[in-house]
Amino acid sequence: MGIRAEVVIVGAGPCGLFQIFELGLLGIKAHIVDSLSQIGGQCSALYPDKPIYDIPAILVCGAQELVHRLEEQIKPFDTRFHLGQEVVELKQNDDGSFHLRTSKGTEFNTQAVVIAGGVGSFRPRPLRLKSIEKYEGETLNYKVQDPEKYRGKNVVVLGGGDSALDWALELSEKASSVTLIHRREEFRAVAASVSKMKALSKVDGTKIRYVIAKVKGFAEKDGGLTGLEVESLEGVTHTIDLEELLVFYGLSPNLGPIANWGLGIERKQIDVDTEKFQSNIPGIFAIGDINTYPGKKKLILSGFHEAALAAFAIQKRLHPDEKQYLQYTTTSPIMHERLGVSGTLD
Ligand code: FAD
């Protein structure tokens, strides 16, 4: 029948993580699922090294640092993480509880669901060449699972963002050669990585080089992927040989299965009220970038507020007959116990 959970949170971005904290303060344990293999949502996947300036009381904080801080903050609570799996199914049972199933077959039965799915599940933007997908997971990959796979190989890396540059630089220490192919002169990656890559490519006997060209096709031999056909800015076509191909064209968000769960959706966002941040289905809440209501602003700060109010609404749903109190973390002994702190500054 699957895992029995008080609450299941779909999405481990900053808002899903803070939802764990707000529930934990009220003594409610959560399971959290994310299709990515890491927590942090957009902060970790899209801009880990960029500074954020509008988190209350923190002058400046790197996006990945914010995720680490949130992770630290929820440590006292016994959270179960289910990463690298997408929630593909959400159904209401006859008794009003919910059944969820993930792409890895993990099943949950729960009284409440919080959808903190941001802009949807992230998937790598694919290399659009007819039939090249047959090499996916073998010669063609969208992430580096084990850098050792590339030792002594001729590697081609596609893309102009941070992931492409970072991996091209890192793998150049292991690979026989690394060729970075980008379609234009301007790179999106941080300037320091671009300068480093360009400088290294000029060193005699270097293993790294970069090519400005459009990918037009691929070459095969004996059932294996052996090269990419590229066209330079001047229109000259040639083939670049390879043994391994890594594509970093960024991640594209996709609302995915969430669209099929019977929720009121407006322009790819879930309609919620502003008292509980509950959807049209009682017991299913939505916080963070995934929700919409009059005046909604897609800010981390807004998602944090939504998480706090959703937690109170979930407490009421789980314990309808209990009186609800607003307690301060400064003075509440039960909250100190849950947080594992003494309640004094020493
Ligand atoms: P997300 O961070 O999008 O996380 C959602 C998670 O849900 C993802 O990990 C996704 O994989 C997962 N998911 C979705 N569907 C499923 C499913 N079916 N099953 C399993 N997992 C699923 N905001 C600010 O407040 N200040 C800033 O300075 C700021 N700067 C930004 C800079 C950039 C470049 C970008 C792109 C955004 C910035 N933002 C900023 C916006 C901020 O990142 C978002 O508001 C925030 O990430 C929303 O958090 P979230 O938890 O709602 O969703």
Tab-separated table of C-alpha atoms and ligand atoms in Angstrom:
chain	number	residue	atom	x	y	z
A	1	MET	CA	0.000	0.000	0.000
A	2	GLY	CA	3.042	2.302	0.051
A	3	ILE	CA	4.575	4.611	2.635
A	4	ARG	CA	2.173	6.119	5.166
A	5	ALA	CA	2.989	9.815	5.465
A	6	GLU	CA	1.425	12.727	7.302
A	7	VAL	CA	2.365	15.056	4.455
A	8	VAL	CA	4.054	14.605	1.098
A	9	ILE	CA	5.756	17.624	-0.445
A	10	VAL	CA	6.227	17.559	-4.208
A	11	GLY	CA	9.319	19.603	-5.053
A	12	ALA	CA	12.465	20.239	-2.991
A	13	GLY	CA	13.152	23.806	-4.109
A	14	PRO	CA	13.625	26.530	-1.471
A	15	CYS	CA	9.875	26.711	-0.767
A	16	GLY	CA	9.435	22.930	-0.409
A	17	LEU	CA	12.412	22.869	1.974
A	18	PHE	CA	11.019	25.682	4.100
A	19	GLN	CA	7.656	23.890	4.143
A	20	ILE	CA	9.398	21.063	6.005
A	21	PHE	CA	10.558	23.572	8.619
A	22	GLU	CA	7.147	25.159	9.128
A	23	LEU	CA	5.485	21.738	9.419
A	24	GLY	CA	8.242	20.528	11.729
A	25	LEU	CA	7.669	23.425	14.132
A	26	LEU	CA	4.066	22.229	14.418
A	27	GLY	CA	5.191	18.654	15.042
A	28	ILE	CA	4.303	17.351	11.578
A	29	LYS	CA	6.713	15.121	9.651
A	30	ALA	CA	6.994	15.247	5.889
A	31	HIS	CA	8.288	13.196	3.004
A	32	ILE	CA	9.649	15.254	0.111
A	33	VAL	CA	10.091	14.157	-3.504
A	34	ASP	CA	12.008	15.804	-6.341
A	35	SER	CA	12.615	14.748	-9.898
A	36	LEU	CA	16.156	16.113	-9.667
A	37	SER	CA	18.853	14.148	-7.877
A	38	GLN	CA	19.683	17.178	-5.730
A	39	ILE	CA	17.615	19.487	-3.550
A	40	GLY	CA	17.379	23.246	-4.137
A	41	GLY	CA	15.151	23.615	-7.217
A	42	GLN	CA	15.981	26.596	-9.406
A	43	CYS	CA	18.565	27.919	-6.916
A	44	SER	CA	20.762	24.844	-7.290
A	45	ALA	CA	19.901	23.914	-10.860
A	46	LEU	CA	19.910	27.308	-12.545
A	47	TYR	CA	21.986	29.824	-10.587
A	48	PRO	CA	23.933	28.204	-7.714
A	49	ASP	CA	26.743	30.782	-7.662
A	50	LYS	CA	24.640	33.905	-8.108
A	51	PRO	CA	24.078	36.183	-5.112
A	52	ILE	CA	20.573	36.757	-3.743
A	53	TYR	CA	19.965	40.054	-1.960
A	54	ASP	CA	16.320	39.845	-0.880
A	55	ILE	CA	16.228	37.143	1.773
A	56	PRO	CA	15.159	38.909	4.988
A	57	ALA	CA	18.012	39.715	7.390
A	58	ILE	CA	20.673	38.235	5.107
A	59	LEU	CA	22.489	40.984	3.230
A	60	VAL	CA	23.692	38.679	0.500
A	61	CYS	CA	23.595	34.931	0.088
A	62	GLY	CA	24.689	32.661	-2.760
A	63	ALA	CA	21.771	30.642	-4.143
A	64	GLN	CA	23.435	27.337	-3.251
A	65	GLU	CA	24.377	28.751	0.139
A	66	LEU	CA	20.691	29.510	0.741
A	67	VAL	CA	19.871	25.882	-0.023
A	68	HIS	CA	22.577	24.723	2.427
A	69	ARG	CA	21.166	27.032	5.095
A	70	LEU	CA	17.642	25.688	4.538
A	71	GLU	CA	19.017	22.148	4.702
A	72	GLU	CA	20.700	22.953	8.030
A	73	GLN	CA	17.500	24.524	9.351
A	74	ILE	CA	15.419	21.387	8.721
A	75	LYS	CA	17.970	18.969	10.199
A	76	PRO	CA	16.105	18.651	13.523
A	77	PHE	CA	13.116	17.213	11.719
A	78	ASP	CA	13.052	13.641	10.627
A	79	THR	CA	12.503	14.297	6.932
A	80	ARG	CA	12.600	11.570	4.316
A	81	PHE	CA	13.987	12.642	0.947
A	82	HIS	CA	13.053	10.813	-2.245
A	83	LEU	CA	15.229	12.363	-4.931
A	84	GLY	CA	15.678	11.588	-8.609
A	85	GLN	CA	12.032	10.622	-9.003
A	86	GLU	CA	9.116	12.528	-10.400
A	87	VAL	CA	5.667	12.313	-8.824
A	88	VAL	CA	3.723	11.000	-11.787
A	89	GLU	CA	0.374	10.182	-10.198
A	90	LEU	CA	-1.767	11.787	-7.504
A	91	LYS	CA	-5.233	10.401	-6.783
A	92	GLN	CA	-7.716	10.954	-4.005
A	93	ASN	CA	-8.802	7.835	-2.111
A	94	ASP	CA	-12.448	7.257	-1.118
A	95	ASP	CA	-11.694	8.328	2.480
A	96	GLY	CA	-10.334	11.708	1.308
A	97	SER	CA	-6.644	10.789	1.739
A	98	PHE	CA	-4.263	10.794	-1.207
A	99	HIS	CA	-2.230	8.225	-3.073
A	100	LEU	CA	0.931	9.282	-4.891
A	101	ARG	CA	3.248	7.303	-7.124
A	102	THR	CA	6.647	8.311	-8.433
A	103	SER	CA	8.513	7.458	-11.627
A	104	LYS	CA	10.608	4.995	-9.567
A	105	GLY	CA	7.481	3.279	-8.278
A	106	THR	CA	7.607	4.711	-4.732
A	107	GLU	CA	4.048	4.970	-3.404
A	108	PHE	CA	2.672	7.111	-0.603
A	109	ASN	CA	-0.606	7.354	1.240
A	110	THR	CA	-1.030	10.688	2.917
A	111	GLN	CA	-3.554	13.041	4.457
A	112	ALA	CA	-2.155	16.162	2.821
A	113	VAL	CA	-0.062	17.083	-0.188
A	114	VAL	CA	1.910	20.277	-0.717
A	115	ILE	CA	2.848	20.938	-4.304
A	116	ALA	CA	5.987	23.087	-4.349
A	117	GLY	CA	6.808	22.203	-7.928
A	118	GLY	CA	8.086	25.627	-9.044
A	119	VAL	CA	7.883	25.868	-12.780
A	120	GLY	CA	7.563	22.091	-13.033
A	121	SER	CA	10.006	19.236	-13.309
A	122	PHE	CA	13.302	20.168	-14.846
A	123	ARG	CA	14.505	18.130	-17.772
A	124	PRO	CA	17.690	18.654	-19.752
A	125	ARG	CA	17.078	20.424	-23.062
A	126	PRO	CA	17.791	17.726	-25.625
A	127	LEU	CA	20.145	17.798	-28.577
A	128	ARG	CA	17.663	17.917	-31.417
A	129	LEU	CA	19.160	15.651	-34.069
A	130	LYS	CA	16.979	12.990	-35.596
A	131	SER	CA	17.657	9.508	-34.100
A	132	ILE	CA	20.548	10.610	-31.879
A	133	GLU	CA	18.526	9.621	-28.788
A	134	LYS	CA	19.514	5.987	-29.413
A	135	TYR	CA	22.962	6.862	-28.008
A	136	GLU	CA	21.560	8.443	-24.847
A	137	GLY	CA	23.004	6.961	-21.678
A	138	GLU	CA	25.906	5.524	-23.666
A	139	THR	CA	28.031	7.906	-25.750
A	140	LEU	CA	25.545	10.774	-25.395
A	141	ASN	CA	24.875	12.104	-21.911
A	142	TYR	CA	23.191	15.123	-20.354
A	143	LYS	CA	24.992	14.873	-17.031
A	144	VAL	CA	28.264	13.571	-15.712
A	145	GLN	CA	27.562	10.644	-13.459
A	146	ASP	CA	31.141	9.453	-13.058
A	147	PRO	CA	33.978	11.691	-14.281
A	148	GLU	CA	36.217	8.598	-14.547
A	149	LYS	CA	34.158	7.488	-17.587
A	150	TYR	CA	35.897	10.286	-19.508
A	151	ARG	CA	39.490	9.447	-18.577
A	152	GLY	CA	41.675	9.144	-21.683
A	153	LYS	CA	38.747	9.800	-24.052
A	154	ASN	CA	38.132	12.386	-26.743
A	155	VAL	CA	35.224	14.313	-25.291
A	156	VAL	CA	32.958	16.826	-26.995
A	157	VAL	CA	30.986	19.175	-24.743
A	158	LEU	CA	28.082	21.202	-26.149
A	159	GLY	CA	26.817	24.432	-24.583
A	160	GLY	CA	27.903	27.864	-23.423
A	161	GLY	CA	26.607	28.037	-19.851
A	162	ASP	CA	28.182	27.305	-16.482
A	163	SER	CA	27.694	23.538	-16.621
A	164	ALA	CA	29.296	23.267	-20.064
A	165	LEU	CA	32.289	25.399	-19.096
A	166	ASP	CA	32.767	23.856	-15.639
A	167	TRP	CA	32.716	20.304	-16.979
A	168	ALA	CA	34.879	21.126	-19.997
A	169	LEU	CA	37.505	22.552	-17.637
A	170	GLU	CA	37.255	19.746	-15.109
A	171	LEU	CA	37.291	16.933	-17.655
A	172	SER	CA	40.279	18.442	-19.486
A	173	GLU	CA	42.334	17.175	-16.522
A	174	LYS	CA	41.259	13.584	-17.199
A	175	ALA	CA	40.275	13.316	-20.854
A	176	SER	CA	42.600	12.850	-23.794
A	177	SER	CA	40.995	15.925	-25.368
A	178	VAL	CA	37.995	18.158	-24.705
A	179	THR	CA	36.333	20.133	-27.486
A	180	LEU	CA	33.751	22.658	-26.356
A	181	ILE	CA	31.292	23.552	-29.097
A	182	HIS	CA	29.114	26.624	-28.728
A	183	ARG	CA	26.959	28.248	-31.364
A	184	ARG	CA	28.083	31.843	-30.748
A	185	GLU	CA	31.042	33.869	-29.464
A	186	GLU	CA	29.244	35.031	-26.307
A	187	PHE	CA	29.121	32.520	-23.454
A	188	ARG	CA	26.517	32.606	-20.689
A	189	ALA	CA	28.888	31.122	-18.118
A	190	VAL	CA	30.613	33.255	-15.476
A	191	ALA	CA	33.370	35.385	-17.009
A	192	ALA	CA	36.133	33.750	-14.923
A	193	SER	CA	35.429	30.279	-16.372
A	194	VAL	CA	35.241	31.635	-19.922
A	195	SER	CA	38.591	33.452	-19.522
A	196	LYS	CA	40.184	30.353	-18.004
A	197	MET	CA	38.949	28.122	-20.829
A	198	LYS	CA	40.102	30.588	-23.513
A	199	ALA	CA	43.507	31.004	-21.860
A	200	LEU	CA	43.989	27.243	-21.501
A	201	SER	CA	43.016	26.649	-25.130
A	202	LYS	CA	45.999	28.804	-26.201
A	203	VAL	CA	48.570	26.881	-24.184
A	204	ASP	CA	50.868	24.607	-26.235
A	205	GLY	CA	49.934	20.927	-25.992
A	206	THR	CA	46.608	21.840	-24.424
A	207	LYS	CA	43.852	19.286	-24.113
A	208	ILE	CA	41.038	21.825	-24.351
A	209	ARG	CA	39.862	23.767	-27.366
A	210	TYR	CA	36.683	25.538	-28.295
A	211	VAL	CA	34.834	25.757	-31.563
A	212	ILE	CA	32.152	28.282	-32.481
A	213	ALA	CA	29.793	26.367	-34.751
A	214	LYS	CA	26.290	25.022	-35.175
A	215	VAL	CA	25.701	21.302	-34.764
A	216	LYS	CA	24.075	20.001	-37.924
A	217	GLY	CA	24.298	16.214	-37.740
A	218	PHE	CA	26.262	13.274	-36.451
A	219	ALA	CA	28.566	10.576	-37.759
A	220	GLU	CA	28.239	6.865	-36.964
A	221	LYS	CA	30.404	3.824	-37.508
A	222	ASP	CA	29.671	0.188	-36.658
A	223	GLY	CA	26.585	1.203	-34.705
A	224	GLY	CA	28.460	3.740	-32.596
A	225	LEU	CA	28.414	7.541	-32.427
A	226	THR	CA	31.794	8.744	-33.696
A	227	GLY	CA	31.463	12.434	-34.458
A	228	LEU	CA	29.412	15.583	-34.864
A	229	GLU	CA	28.944	17.453	-38.105
A	230	VAL	CA	29.227	21.154	-37.439
A	231	GLU	CA	28.928	24.314	-39.513
A	232	SER	CA	31.184	27.267	-38.718
A	233	LEU	CA	29.944	30.881	-38.696
A	234	GLU	CA	31.446	31.182	-42.200
A	235	GLY	CA	29.277	28.295	-43.403
A	236	VAL	CA	32.070	25.682	-43.626
A	237	THR	CA	30.979	22.180	-42.601
A	238	HIS	CA	33.281	19.606	-41.014
A	239	THR	CA	33.170	16.635	-38.644
A	240	ILE	CA	34.550	16.662	-35.115
A	241	ASP	CA	35.475	13.167	-33.931
A	242	LEU	CA	34.439	12.061	-30.471
A	243	GLU	CA	34.331	9.144	-28.089
A	244	GLU	CA	32.036	10.797	-25.556
A	245	LEU	CA	29.450	13.536	-26.018
A	246	LEU	CA	28.108	15.707	-23.203
A	247	VAL	CA	25.265	18.129	-23.859
A	248	PHE	CA	24.598	21.061	-21.502
A	249	TYR	CA	21.868	23.076	-23.202
A	250	GLY	CA	20.259	23.962	-19.878
A	251	LEU	CA	17.178	22.657	-18.174
A	252	SER	CA	13.678	23.193	-19.440
A	253	PRO	CA	10.811	23.293	-16.980
A	254	ASN	CA	7.770	21.224	-17.748
A	255	LEU	CA	4.586	21.246	-15.644
A	256	GLY	CA	4.445	17.567	-16.526
A	257	PRO	CA	2.132	15.245	-14.614
A	258	ILE	CA	0.873	18.018	-12.265
A	259	ALA	CA	-1.369	19.187	-15.114
A	260	ASN	CA	-3.312	15.887	-14.961
A	261	TRP	CA	-4.296	15.829	-11.295
A	262	GLY	CA	-7.650	17.621	-11.602
A	263	LEU	CA	-6.353	20.843	-10.078
A	264	GLY	CA	-7.628	24.284	-11.034
A	265	ILE	CA	-4.849	25.561	-13.253
A	266	GLU	CA	-4.464	28.985	-14.786
A	267	ARG	CA	-1.593	29.645	-17.186
A	268	LYS	CA	0.338	26.631	-15.916
A	269	GLN	CA	-0.087	27.664	-12.265
A	270	ILE	CA	-2.286	26.196	-9.565
A	271	ASP	CA	-5.091	28.438	-8.312
A	272	VAL	CA	-5.007	28.743	-4.514
A	273	ASP	CA	-6.712	30.787	-1.811
A	274	THR	CA	-4.596	33.170	0.243
A	275	GLU	CA	-5.713	31.912	3.646
A	276	LYS	CA	-4.411	28.334	3.386
A	277	PHE	CA	-2.785	28.237	-0.051
A	278	GLN	CA	-5.076	25.336	-0.758
A	279	SER	CA	-6.096	24.299	-4.266
A	280	ASN	CA	-9.605	23.465	-5.473
A	281	ILE	CA	-9.079	19.976	-3.960
A	282	PRO	CA	-9.164	20.200	-0.140
A	283	GLY	CA	-5.994	18.645	1.246
A	284	ILE	CA	-3.859	19.605	-1.737
A	285	PHE	CA	-1.912	22.798	-1.118
A	286	ALA	CA	0.384	24.662	-3.501
A	287	ILE	CA	3.165	27.063	-2.546
A	288	GLY	CA	6.014	28.894	-4.275
A	289	ASP	CA	6.315	29.584	-7.974
A	290	ILE	CA	3.730	26.944	-8.905
A	291	ASN	CA	0.734	28.787	-7.425
A	292	THR	CA	-1.252	31.803	-8.465
A	293	TYR	CA	-3.581	34.213	-6.685
A	294	PRO	CA	-4.330	37.918	-7.042
A	295	GLY	CA	-1.096	39.835	-6.515
A	296	LYS	CA	1.179	36.775	-6.601
A	297	LYS	CA	4.869	37.584	-6.931
A	298	LYS	CA	7.248	34.736	-7.760
A	299	LEU	CA	9.757	35.419	-5.014
A	300	ILE	CA	11.321	33.049	-2.520
A	301	LEU	CA	10.075	35.364	0.227
A	302	SER	CA	6.453	34.907	-0.930
A	303	GLY	CA	6.871	31.116	-0.934
A	304	PHE	CA	8.186	31.186	2.643
A	305	HIS	CA	5.093	33.062	3.842
A	306	GLU	CA	2.838	30.666	1.938
A	307	ALA	CA	4.602	27.693	3.572
A	308	ALA	CA	3.888	29.079	7.049
A	309	LEU	CA	0.158	29.504	6.429
A	310	ALA	CA	-0.165	26.185	4.594
A	311	ALA	CA	1.452	24.462	7.605
A	312	PHE	CA	-1.224	25.827	9.947
A	313	ALA	CA	-3.954	24.728	7.532
A	314	ILE	CA	-2.434	21.244	7.344
A	315	GLN	CA	-2.245	21.042	11.139
A	316	LYS	CA	-5.970	21.825	11.260
A	317	ARG	CA	-6.692	19.202	8.603
A	318	LEU	CA	-4.713	16.520	10.451
A	319	HIS	CA	-6.075	17.418	13.896
A	320	PRO	CA	-9.466	19.092	13.323
A	321	ASP	CA	-10.545	18.830	16.967
A	322	GLU	CA	-7.415	20.296	18.504
A	323	LYS	CA	-7.241	23.953	19.428
A	324	GLN	CA	-4.649	25.783	17.406
A	325	TYR	CA	-2.151	28.125	19.078
A	326	LEU	CA	0.299	30.527	17.575
A	327	GLN	CA	3.560	29.941	19.383
A	328	TYR	CA	6.823	31.854	19.153
A	329	THR	CA	10.077	29.989	18.586
A	330	THR	CA	11.647	32.317	21.169
A	331	THR	CA	9.411	31.221	24.018
A	332	SER	CA	7.736	27.891	23.162
A	333	PRO	CA	9.223	24.931	25.103
A	334	ILE	CA	7.603	22.417	22.720
A	335	MET	CA	9.152	24.168	19.728
A	336	HIS	CA	12.543	24.192	21.496
A	337	GLU	CA	12.183	20.472	22.010
A	338	ARG	CA	11.291	19.927	18.346
A	339	LEU	CA	14.218	22.090	17.271
A	340	GLY	CA	16.574	20.418	19.737
A	341	VAL	CA	17.608	23.781	21.251
A	342	SER	CA	17.780	25.086	24.797
A	343	GLY	CA	16.008	28.371	24.091
A	344	THR	CA	18.871	30.492	25.448
A	345	LEU	CA	21.643	32.256	23.586
A	346	ASP	CA	24.735	30.723	25.078
B	1	FAD	P1	11.639	25.652	-7.648
B	1	FAD	O1	12.868	26.298	-7.132
B	1	FAD	O2	11.333	25.808	-9.097
B	1	FAD	O3	11.702	24.103	-7.281
B	1	FAD	C1	10.672	23.260	-7.683
B	1	FAD	C2	11.139	21.828	-7.653
B	1	FAD	O4	10.021	20.976	-7.880
B	1	FAD	C3	12.150	21.512	-8.744
B	1	FAD	O5	13.334	21.004	-8.151
B	1	FAD	C4	11.450	20.462	-9.620
B	1	FAD	O6	12.344	19.472	-10.109
B	1	FAD	C5	10.439	19.860	-8.635
B	1	FAD	N1	9.259	19.242	-9.275
B	1	FAD	C6	8.361	19.804	-10.095
B	1	FAD	N2	7.410	18.924	-10.458
B	1	FAD	C7	7.728	17.752	-9.843
B	1	FAD	C8	7.145	16.465	-9.834
B	1	FAD	N3	6.027	16.164	-10.520
B	1	FAD	N4	7.757	15.499	-9.114
B	1	FAD	C9	8.890	15.757	-8.421
B	1	FAD	N5	9.488	16.964	-8.406
B	1	FAD	C10	8.911	17.955	-9.101
B	1	FAD	N6	13.840	34.834	-6.291
B	1	FAD	C11	14.059	35.715	-5.276
B	1	FAD	O7	13.257	35.795	-4.342
B	1	FAD	N7	15.179	36.496	-5.267
B	1	FAD	C12	16.125	36.453	-6.258
B	1	FAD	O8	17.105	37.190	-6.239
B	1	FAD	C13	15.925	35.518	-7.335
B	1	FAD	N8	16.821	35.420	-8.347
B	1	FAD	C14	16.597	34.505	-9.354
B	1	FAD	C15	17.552	34.388	-10.394
B	1	FAD	C16	17.348	33.502	-11.427
B	1	FAD	C17	18.392	33.385	-12.515
B	1	FAD	C18	16.173	32.693	-11.447
B	1	FAD	C19	15.941	31.715	-12.562
B	1	FAD	C20	15.226	32.806	-10.436
B	1	FAD	C21	15.418	33.723	-9.392
B	1	FAD	N9	14.490	33.849	-8.349
B	1	FAD	C22	14.734	34.718	-7.309
B	1	FAD	C23	13.260	33.060	-8.327
B	1	FAD	C24	13.385	31.901	-7.344
B	1	FAD	O9	14.464	31.066	-7.696
B	1	FAD	C25	12.080	31.116	-7.344
B	1	FAD	O10	11.048	31.974	-6.903
B	1	FAD	C26	12.197	29.916	-6.417
B	1	FAD	O11	13.176	29.014	-6.841
B	1	FAD	C27	10.832	29.183	-6.335
B	1	FAD	O12	11.009	28.132	-5.456
B	1	FAD	P2	10.062	26.857	-5.485
B	1	FAD	O13	10.522	26.008	-4.341
B	1	FAD	O14	8.662	27.318	-5.553
B	1	FAD	O15	10.330	26.154	-6.890
